[in-house]
PDB file of C-alpha atoms in Angstrom:
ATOM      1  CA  UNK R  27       0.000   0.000   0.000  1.00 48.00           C
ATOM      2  CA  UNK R  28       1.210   3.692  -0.831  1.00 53.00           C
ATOM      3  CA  UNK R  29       1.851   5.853   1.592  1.00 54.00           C
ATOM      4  CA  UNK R  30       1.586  10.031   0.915  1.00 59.00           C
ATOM      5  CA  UNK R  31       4.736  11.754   1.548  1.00 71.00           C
ATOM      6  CA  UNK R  32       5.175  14.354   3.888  1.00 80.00           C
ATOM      7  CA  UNK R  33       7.800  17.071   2.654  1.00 87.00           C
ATOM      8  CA  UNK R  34      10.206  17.475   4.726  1.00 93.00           C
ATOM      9  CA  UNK R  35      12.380  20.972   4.147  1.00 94.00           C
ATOM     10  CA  UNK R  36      14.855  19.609   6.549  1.00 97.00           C
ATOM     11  CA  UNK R  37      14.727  15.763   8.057  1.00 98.00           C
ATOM     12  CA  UNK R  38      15.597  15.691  11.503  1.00 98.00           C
ATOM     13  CA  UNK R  39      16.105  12.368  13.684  1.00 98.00           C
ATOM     14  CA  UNK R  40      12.053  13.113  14.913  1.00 97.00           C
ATOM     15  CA  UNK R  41      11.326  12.894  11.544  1.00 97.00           C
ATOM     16  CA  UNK R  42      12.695   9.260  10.842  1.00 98.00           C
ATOM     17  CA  UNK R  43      10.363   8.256  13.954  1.00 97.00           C
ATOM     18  CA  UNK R  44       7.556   9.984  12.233  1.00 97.00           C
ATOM     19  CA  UNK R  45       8.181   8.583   8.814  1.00 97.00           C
ATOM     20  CA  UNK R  46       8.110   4.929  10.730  1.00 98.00           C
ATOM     21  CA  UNK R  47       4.873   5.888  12.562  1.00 97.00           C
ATOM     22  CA  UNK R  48       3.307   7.102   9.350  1.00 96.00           C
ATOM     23  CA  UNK R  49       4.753   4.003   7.530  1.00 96.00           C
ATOM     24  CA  UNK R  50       6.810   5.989   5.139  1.00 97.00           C
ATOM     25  CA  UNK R  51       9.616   3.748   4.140  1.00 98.00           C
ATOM     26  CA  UNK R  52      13.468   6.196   4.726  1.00 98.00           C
ATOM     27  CA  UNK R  53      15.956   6.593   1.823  1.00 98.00           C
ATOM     28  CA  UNK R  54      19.600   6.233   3.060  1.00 98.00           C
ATOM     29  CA  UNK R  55      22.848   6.528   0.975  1.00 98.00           C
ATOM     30  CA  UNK R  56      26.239   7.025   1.257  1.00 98.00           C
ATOM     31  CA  UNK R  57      28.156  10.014   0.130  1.00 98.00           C
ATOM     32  CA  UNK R  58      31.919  10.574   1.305  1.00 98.00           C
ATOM     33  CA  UNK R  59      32.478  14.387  -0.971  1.00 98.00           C
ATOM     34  CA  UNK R  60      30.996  17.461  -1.618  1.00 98.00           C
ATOM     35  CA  UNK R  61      29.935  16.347  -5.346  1.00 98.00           C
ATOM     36  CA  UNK R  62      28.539  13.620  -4.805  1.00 98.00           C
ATOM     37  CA  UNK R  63      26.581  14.818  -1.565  1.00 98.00           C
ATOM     38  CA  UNK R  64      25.109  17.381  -3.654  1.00 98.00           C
ATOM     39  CA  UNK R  65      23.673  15.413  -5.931  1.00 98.00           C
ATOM     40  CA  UNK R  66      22.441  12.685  -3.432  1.00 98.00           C
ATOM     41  CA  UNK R  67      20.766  15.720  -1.427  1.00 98.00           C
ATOM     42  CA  UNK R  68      19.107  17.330  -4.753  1.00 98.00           C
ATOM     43  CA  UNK R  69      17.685  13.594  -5.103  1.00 98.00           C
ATOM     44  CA  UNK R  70      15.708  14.080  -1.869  1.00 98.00           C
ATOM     45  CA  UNK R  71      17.418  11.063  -0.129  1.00 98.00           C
ATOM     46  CA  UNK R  72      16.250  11.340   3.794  1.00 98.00           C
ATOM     47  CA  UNK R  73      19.858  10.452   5.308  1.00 98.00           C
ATOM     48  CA  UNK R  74      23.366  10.583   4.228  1.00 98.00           C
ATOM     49  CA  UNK R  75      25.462   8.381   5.614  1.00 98.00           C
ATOM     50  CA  UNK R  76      29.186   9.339   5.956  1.00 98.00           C
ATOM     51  CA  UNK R  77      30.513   5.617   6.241  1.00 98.00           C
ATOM     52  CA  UNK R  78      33.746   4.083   7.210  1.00 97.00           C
ATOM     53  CA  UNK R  79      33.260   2.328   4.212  1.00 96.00           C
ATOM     54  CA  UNK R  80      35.174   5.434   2.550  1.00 97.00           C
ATOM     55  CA  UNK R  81      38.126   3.135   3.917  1.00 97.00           C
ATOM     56  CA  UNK R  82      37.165   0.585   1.471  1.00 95.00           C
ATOM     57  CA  UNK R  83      35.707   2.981  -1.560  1.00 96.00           C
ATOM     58  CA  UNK R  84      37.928   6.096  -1.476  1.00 97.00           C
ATOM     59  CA  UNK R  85      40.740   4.907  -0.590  1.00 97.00           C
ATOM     60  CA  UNK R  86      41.000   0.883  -1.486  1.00 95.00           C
ATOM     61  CA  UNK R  87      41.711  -0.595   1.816  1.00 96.00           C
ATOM     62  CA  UNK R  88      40.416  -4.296   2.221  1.00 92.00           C
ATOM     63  CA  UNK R  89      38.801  -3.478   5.370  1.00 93.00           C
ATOM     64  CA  UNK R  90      37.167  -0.600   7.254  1.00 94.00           C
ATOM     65  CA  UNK R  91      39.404  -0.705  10.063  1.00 95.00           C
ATOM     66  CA  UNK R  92      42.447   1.414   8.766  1.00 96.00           C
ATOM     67  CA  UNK R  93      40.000   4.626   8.116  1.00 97.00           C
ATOM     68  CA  UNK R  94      41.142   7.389  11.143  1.00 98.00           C
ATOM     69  CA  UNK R  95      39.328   9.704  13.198  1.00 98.00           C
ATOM     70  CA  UNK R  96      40.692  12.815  11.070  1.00 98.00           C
ATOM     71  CA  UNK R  97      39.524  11.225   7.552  1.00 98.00           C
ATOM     72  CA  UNK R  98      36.393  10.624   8.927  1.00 98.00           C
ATOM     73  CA  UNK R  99      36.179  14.099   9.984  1.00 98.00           C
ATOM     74  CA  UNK R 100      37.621  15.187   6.545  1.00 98.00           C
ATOM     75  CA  UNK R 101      34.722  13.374   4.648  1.00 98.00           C
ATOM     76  CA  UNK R 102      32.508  14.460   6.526  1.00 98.00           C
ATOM     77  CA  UNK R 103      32.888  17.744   6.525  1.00 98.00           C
ATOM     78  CA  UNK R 104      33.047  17.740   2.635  1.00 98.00           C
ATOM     79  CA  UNK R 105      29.419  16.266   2.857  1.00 98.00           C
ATOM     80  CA  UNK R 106      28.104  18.779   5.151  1.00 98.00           C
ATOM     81  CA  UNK R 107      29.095  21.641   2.685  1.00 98.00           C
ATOM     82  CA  UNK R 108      27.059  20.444   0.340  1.00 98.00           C
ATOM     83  CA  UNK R 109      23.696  19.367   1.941  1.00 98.00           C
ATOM     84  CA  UNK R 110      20.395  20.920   2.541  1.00 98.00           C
ATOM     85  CA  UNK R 111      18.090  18.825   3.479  1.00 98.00           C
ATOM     86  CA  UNK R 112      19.222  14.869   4.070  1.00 98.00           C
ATOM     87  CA  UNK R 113      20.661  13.608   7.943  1.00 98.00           C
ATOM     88  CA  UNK R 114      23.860  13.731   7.852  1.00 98.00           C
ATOM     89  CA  UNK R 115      25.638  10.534  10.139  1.00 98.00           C
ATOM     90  CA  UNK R 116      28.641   9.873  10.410  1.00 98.00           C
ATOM     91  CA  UNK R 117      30.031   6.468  11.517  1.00 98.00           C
ATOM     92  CA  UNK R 118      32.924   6.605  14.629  1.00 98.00           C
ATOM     93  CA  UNK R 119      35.953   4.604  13.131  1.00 97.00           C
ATOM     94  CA  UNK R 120      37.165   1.344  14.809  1.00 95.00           C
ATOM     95  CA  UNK R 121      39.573   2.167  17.851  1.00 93.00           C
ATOM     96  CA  UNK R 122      37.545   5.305  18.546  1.00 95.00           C
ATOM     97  CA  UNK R 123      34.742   4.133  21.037  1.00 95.00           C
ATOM     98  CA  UNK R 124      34.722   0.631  21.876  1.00 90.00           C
ATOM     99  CA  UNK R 125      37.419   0.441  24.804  1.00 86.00           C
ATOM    100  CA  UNK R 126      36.687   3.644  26.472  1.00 94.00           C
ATOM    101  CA  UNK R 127      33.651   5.632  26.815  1.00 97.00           C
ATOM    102  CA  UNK R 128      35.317   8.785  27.420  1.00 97.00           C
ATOM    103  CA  UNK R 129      37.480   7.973  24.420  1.00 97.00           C
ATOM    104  CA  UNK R 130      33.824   7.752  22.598  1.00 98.00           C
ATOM    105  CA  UNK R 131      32.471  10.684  24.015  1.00 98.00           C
ATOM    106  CA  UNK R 132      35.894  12.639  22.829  1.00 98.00           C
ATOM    107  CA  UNK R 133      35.220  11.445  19.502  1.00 98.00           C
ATOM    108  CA  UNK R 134      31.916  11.909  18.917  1.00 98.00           C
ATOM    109  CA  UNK R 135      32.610  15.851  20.026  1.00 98.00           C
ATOM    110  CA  UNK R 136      35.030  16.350  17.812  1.00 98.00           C
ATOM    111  CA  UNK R 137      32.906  15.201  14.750  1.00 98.00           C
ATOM    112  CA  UNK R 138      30.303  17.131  15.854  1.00 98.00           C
ATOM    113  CA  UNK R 139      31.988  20.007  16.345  1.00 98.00           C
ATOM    114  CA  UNK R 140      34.792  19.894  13.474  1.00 98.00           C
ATOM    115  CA  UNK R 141      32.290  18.567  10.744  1.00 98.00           C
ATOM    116  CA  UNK R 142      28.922  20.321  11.405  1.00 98.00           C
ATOM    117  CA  UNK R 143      27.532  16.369  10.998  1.00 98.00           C
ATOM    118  CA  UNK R 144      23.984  15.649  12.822  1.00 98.00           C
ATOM    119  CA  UNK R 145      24.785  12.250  13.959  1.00 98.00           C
ATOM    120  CA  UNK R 146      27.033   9.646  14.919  1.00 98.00           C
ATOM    121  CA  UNK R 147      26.779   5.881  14.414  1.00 98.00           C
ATOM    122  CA  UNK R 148      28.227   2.925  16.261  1.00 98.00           C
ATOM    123  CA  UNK R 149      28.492  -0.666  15.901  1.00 96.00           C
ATOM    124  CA  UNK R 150      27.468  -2.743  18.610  1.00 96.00           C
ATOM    125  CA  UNK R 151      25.042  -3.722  21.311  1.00 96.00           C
ATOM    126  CA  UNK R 152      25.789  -4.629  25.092  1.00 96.00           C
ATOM    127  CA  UNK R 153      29.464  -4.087  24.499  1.00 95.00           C
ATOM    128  CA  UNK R 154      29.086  -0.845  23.957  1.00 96.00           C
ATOM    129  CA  UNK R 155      26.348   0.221  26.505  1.00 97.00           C
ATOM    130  CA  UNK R 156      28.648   2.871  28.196  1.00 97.00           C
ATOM    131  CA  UNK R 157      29.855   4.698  24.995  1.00 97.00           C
ATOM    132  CA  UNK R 158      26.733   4.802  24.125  1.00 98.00           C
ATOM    133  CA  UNK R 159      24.920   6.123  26.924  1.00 98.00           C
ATOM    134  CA  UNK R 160      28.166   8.499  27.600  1.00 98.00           C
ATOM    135  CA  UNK R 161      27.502   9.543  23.901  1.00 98.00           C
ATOM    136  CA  UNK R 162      23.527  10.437  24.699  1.00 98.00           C
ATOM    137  CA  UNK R 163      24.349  11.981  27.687  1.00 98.00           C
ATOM    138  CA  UNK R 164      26.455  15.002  25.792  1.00 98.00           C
ATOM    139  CA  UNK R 165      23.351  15.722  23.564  1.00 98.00           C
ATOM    140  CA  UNK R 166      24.676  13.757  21.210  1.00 98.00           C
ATOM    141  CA  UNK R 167      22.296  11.832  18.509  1.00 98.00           C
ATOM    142  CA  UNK R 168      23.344   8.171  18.164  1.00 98.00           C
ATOM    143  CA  UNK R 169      22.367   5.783  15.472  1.00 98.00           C
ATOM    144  CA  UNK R 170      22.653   1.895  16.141  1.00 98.00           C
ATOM    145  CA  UNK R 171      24.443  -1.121  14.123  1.00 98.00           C
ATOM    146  CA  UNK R 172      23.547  -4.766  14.385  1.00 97.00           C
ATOM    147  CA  UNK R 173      24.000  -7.898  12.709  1.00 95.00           C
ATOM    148  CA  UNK R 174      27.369  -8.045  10.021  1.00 89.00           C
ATOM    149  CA  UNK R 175      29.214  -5.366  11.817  1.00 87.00           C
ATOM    150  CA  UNK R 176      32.462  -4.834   9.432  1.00 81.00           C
ATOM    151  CA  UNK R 177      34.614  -3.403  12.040  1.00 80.00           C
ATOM    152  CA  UNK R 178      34.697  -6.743  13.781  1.00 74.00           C
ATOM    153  CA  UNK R 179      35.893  -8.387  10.576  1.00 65.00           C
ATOM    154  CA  UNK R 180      38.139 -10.424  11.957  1.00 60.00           C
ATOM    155  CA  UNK R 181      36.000 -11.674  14.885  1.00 64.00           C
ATOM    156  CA  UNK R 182      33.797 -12.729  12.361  1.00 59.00           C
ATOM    157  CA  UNK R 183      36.254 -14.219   9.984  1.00 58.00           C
ATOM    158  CA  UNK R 184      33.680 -13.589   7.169  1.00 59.00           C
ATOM    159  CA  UNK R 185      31.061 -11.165   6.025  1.00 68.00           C
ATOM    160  CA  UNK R 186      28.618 -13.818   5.427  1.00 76.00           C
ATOM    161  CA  UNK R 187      24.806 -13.707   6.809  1.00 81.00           C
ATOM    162  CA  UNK R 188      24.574 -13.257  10.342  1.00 86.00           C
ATOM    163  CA  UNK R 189      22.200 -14.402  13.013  1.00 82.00           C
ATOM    164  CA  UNK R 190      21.021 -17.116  11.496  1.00 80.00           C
ATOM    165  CA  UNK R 191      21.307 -19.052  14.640  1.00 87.00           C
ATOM    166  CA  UNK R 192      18.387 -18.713  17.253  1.00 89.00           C
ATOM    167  CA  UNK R 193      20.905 -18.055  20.117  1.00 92.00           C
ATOM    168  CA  UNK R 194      22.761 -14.943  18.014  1.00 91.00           C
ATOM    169  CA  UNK R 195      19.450 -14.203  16.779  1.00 95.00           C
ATOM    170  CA  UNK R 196      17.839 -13.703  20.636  1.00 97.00           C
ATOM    171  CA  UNK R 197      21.050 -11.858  21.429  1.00 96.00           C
ATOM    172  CA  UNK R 198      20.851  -9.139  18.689  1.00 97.00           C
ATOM    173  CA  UNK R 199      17.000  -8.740  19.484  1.00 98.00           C
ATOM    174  CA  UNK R 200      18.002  -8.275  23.196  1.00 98.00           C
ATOM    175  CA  UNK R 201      20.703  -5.626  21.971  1.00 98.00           C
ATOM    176  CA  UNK R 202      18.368  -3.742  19.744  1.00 98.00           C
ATOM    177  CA  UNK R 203      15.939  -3.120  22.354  1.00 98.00           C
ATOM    178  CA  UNK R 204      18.906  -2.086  24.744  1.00 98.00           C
ATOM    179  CA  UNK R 205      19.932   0.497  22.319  1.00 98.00           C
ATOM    180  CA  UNK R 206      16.541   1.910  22.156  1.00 98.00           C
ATOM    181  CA  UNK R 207      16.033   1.800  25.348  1.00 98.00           C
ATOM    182  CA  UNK R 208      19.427   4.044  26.367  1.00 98.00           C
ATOM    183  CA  UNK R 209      18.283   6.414  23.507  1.00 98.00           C
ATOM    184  CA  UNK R 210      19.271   5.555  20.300  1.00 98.00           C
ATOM    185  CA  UNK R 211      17.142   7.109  17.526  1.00 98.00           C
ATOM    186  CA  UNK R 212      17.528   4.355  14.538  1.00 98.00           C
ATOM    187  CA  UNK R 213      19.362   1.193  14.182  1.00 98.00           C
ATOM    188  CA  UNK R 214      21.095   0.046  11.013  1.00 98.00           C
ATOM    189  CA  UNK R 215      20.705  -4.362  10.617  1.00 98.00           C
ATOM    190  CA  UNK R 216      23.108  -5.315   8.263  1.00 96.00           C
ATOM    191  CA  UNK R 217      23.087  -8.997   6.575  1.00 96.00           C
ATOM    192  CA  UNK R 218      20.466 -10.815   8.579  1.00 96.00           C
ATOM    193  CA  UNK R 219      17.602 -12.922   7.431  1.00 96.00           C
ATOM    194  CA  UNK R 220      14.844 -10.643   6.820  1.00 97.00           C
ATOM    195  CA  UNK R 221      12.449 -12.682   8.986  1.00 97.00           C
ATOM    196  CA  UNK R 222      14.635 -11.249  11.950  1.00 97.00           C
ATOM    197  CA  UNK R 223      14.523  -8.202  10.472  1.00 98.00           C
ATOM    198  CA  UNK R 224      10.699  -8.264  10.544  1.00 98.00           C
ATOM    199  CA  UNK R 225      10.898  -9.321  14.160  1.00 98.00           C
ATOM    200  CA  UNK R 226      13.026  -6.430  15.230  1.00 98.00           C
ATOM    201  CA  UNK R 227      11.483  -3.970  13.430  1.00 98.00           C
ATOM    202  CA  UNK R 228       7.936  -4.235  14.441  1.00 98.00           C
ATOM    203  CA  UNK R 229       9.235  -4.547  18.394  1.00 98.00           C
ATOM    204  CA  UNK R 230      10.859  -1.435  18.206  1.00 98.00           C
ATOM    205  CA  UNK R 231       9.477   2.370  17.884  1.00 98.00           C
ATOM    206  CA  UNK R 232      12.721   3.471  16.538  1.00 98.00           C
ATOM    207  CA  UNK R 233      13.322   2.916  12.961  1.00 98.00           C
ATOM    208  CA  UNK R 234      15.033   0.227  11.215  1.00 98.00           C
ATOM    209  CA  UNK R 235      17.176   0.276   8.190  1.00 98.00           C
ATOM    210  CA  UNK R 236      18.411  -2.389   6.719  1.00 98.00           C
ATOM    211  CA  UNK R 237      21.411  -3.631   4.137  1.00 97.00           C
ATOM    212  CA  UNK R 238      20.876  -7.133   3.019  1.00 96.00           C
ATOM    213  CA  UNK R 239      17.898  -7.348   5.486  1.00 96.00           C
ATOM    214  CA  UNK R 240      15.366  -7.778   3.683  1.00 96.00           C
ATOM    215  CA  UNK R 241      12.035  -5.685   2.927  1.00 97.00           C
ATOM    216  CA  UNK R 242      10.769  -5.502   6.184  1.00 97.00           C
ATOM    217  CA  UNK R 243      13.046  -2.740   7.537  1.00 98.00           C
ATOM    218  CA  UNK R 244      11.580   0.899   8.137  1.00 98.00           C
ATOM    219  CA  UNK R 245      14.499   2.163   5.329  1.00 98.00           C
ATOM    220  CA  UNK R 246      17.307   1.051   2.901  1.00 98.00           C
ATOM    221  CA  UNK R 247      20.450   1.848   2.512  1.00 98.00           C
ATOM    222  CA  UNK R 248      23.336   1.329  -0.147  1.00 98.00           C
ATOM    223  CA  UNK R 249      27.130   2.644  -0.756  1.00 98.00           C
ATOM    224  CA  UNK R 250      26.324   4.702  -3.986  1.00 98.00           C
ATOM    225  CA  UNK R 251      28.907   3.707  -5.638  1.00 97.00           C
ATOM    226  CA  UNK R 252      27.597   0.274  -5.463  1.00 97.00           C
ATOM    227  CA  UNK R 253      24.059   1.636  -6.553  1.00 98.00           C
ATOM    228  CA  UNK R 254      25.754   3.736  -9.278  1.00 98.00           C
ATOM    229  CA  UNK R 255      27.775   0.928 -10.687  1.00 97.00           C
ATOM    230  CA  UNK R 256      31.184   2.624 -10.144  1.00 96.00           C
ATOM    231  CA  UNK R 257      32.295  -0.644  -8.397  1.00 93.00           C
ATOM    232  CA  UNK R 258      31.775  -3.862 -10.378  1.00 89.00           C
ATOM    233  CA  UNK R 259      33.978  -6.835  -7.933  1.00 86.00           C
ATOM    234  CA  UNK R 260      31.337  -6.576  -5.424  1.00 85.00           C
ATOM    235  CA  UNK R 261      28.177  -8.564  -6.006  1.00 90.00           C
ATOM    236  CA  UNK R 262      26.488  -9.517  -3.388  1.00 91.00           C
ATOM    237  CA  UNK R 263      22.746 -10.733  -3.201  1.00 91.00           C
ATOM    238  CA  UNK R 264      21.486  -7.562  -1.746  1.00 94.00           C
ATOM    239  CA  UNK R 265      22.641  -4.762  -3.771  1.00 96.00           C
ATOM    240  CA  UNK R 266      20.391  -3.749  -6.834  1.00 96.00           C
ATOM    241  CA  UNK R 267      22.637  -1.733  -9.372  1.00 97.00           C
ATOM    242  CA  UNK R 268      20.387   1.366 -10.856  1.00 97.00           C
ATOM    243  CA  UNK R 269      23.217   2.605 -13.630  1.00 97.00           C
ATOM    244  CA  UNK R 270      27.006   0.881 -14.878  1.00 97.00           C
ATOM    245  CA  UNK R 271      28.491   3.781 -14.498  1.00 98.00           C
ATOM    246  CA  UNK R 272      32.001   2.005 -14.188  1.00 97.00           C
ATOM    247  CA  UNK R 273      31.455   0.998 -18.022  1.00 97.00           C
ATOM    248  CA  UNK R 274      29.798   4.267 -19.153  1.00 98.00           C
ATOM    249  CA  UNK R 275      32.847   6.327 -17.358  1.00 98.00           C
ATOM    250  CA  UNK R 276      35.476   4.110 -18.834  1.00 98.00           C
ATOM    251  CA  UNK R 277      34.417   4.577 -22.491  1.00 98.00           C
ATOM    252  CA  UNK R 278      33.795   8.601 -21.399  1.00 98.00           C
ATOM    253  CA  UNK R 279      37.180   8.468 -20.898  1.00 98.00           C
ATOM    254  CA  UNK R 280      38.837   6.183 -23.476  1.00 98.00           C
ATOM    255  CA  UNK R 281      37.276   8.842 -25.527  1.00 98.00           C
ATOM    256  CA  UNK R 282      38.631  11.554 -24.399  1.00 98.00           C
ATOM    257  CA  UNK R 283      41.995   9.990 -24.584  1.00 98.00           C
ATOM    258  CA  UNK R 284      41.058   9.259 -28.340  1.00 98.00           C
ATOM    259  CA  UNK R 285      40.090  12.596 -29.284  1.00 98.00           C
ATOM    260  CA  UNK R 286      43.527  14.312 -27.680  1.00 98.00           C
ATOM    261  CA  UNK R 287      45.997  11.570 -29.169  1.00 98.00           C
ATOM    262  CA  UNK R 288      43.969  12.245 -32.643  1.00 98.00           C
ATOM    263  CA  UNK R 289      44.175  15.543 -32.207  1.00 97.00           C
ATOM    264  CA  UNK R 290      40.058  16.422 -32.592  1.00 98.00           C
ATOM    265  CA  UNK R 291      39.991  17.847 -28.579  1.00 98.00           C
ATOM    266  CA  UNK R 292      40.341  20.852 -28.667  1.00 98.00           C
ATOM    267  CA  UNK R 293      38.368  22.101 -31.495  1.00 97.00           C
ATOM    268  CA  UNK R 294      38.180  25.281 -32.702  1.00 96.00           C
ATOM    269  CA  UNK R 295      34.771  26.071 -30.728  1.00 97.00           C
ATOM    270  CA  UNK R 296      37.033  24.843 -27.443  1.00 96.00           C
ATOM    271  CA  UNK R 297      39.586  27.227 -27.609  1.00 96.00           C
ATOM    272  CA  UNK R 298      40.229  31.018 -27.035  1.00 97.00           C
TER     273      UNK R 298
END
């Protein structure tokens, strides 16, 4: 069933919680520049998420965990220059929060402060109760992340489906309704079966959105370079890809390359 839209000039974390309560489903992309941001805000897409995954995207690490503090802070910013309506949240980087919550709290300051961002996210549940609440406690908004968490890579070992088992399953419903309860205002579920998804979603007032979770999240969201088709190795189940733009770029380019070596860029009309 369709839902009317409500415009929203400016979308705030009260109006995620409204858009659950009025069944609205949330739009949520990445963006890690001031280009890109812009054109993902123009779209109308409700949040912009300033992801570690820059680690991986920007700047071709295998994992998220090498990404600092400072380059988070550096992307970020970039993104906030260029928005005027989405969410901006930005994800703390691994070593920043999870060993001490005054370490967290530090962190979460100084992207607050040095971006302009709206947000922070975490990964975690229990673990992370006291940089959380630490977090909330400074005014600070605080989006959840269960389920594949990539910063815990090598726990894992993998980043295959998670919580497929009943006993991880019970343990990330217990720590999505802990992090509701201390005050976060959404919670990302990354990877797990959507019946889980379903489960979680529909015990929580908070808003769920999901990445390989399946439809019955609150929201969505994708890297957009994966929903642009800029990447082309990674392929998993989840990801729908709305343009190739790695293909259509390439032969941009090889053009450009043709017309200089040939001699036909610059033309007359291009020059002074």
């Amino acid at each position: 069933m369709s839902v009317a839209k409500k415009e929203y000039k400016r979308v705030t974390v009260k109006s995620l919680v409204d858009m659950k309560k009025n069944g609205e489903k949330i739009s949520m992309l990445t963006a890690y520049d001031y280009s890109m941001a812009k054109i993902v805000d123009a779209a109308k897409v409700d949040v912009i998420l300033v992801g570690d995954s820059a680690s991986n995207v920007m700047a071709g690490h295998e994992t998220t965990l090498p990404i600092t503090l400072d380059q988070m802070i550096y992307h970020a910013s970039s993104v906030i220059r260029a928005i005027d309506r989405a969410l901006v949240v930005v994800d703390l980087p691994f070593g920043s929060y999870q060993s001490d919550p005054k370490e967290a709290l530090r962190s979460a300051i100084r992207i607050m402060k040095e971006s302009g961002a709206h947000a922070v996210k975490l990964e975690g549940g229990a673990e992370i109760k006291e940089s959380v609440k630490r977090i909330l406690a400074a005014g600070i908004p605080v989006m959840g992340h269960l389920g594949l968490t990539p910063q815990s890579i090598y726990k894992f070992g993998t980043y295959t489906v998670r919580a497929k088992e009943e006993e991880e399953a019970e343990q990330l419903m217990e720590d999505a309704k802990l992090l509701e309860k201390l005050g976060c205002f959404g919670l990302v579920l990354e990877k797990i079966p959507a019946e889980l998804t379903k489960k979680v979603s529909e015990s929580l007032t908070i808003p769920t959105i999901g990445i390989g979770g399946g439809k019955h999240a609150d929201g969505q969201v994708l890297v957009v370079h994966d929903l642009l088709g800029m990447t082309h190795e990674f392929n998993p189940r989840f990801l729908r890809r709305y343009m190739n733009l790695y293909e259509e770029m390439g032969k941009a380019i090889s053009n450009y390359v043709s017309d200089v070596k040939s001699q036909d860029f610059p033309n007359d009309d291009e020059q002074y």
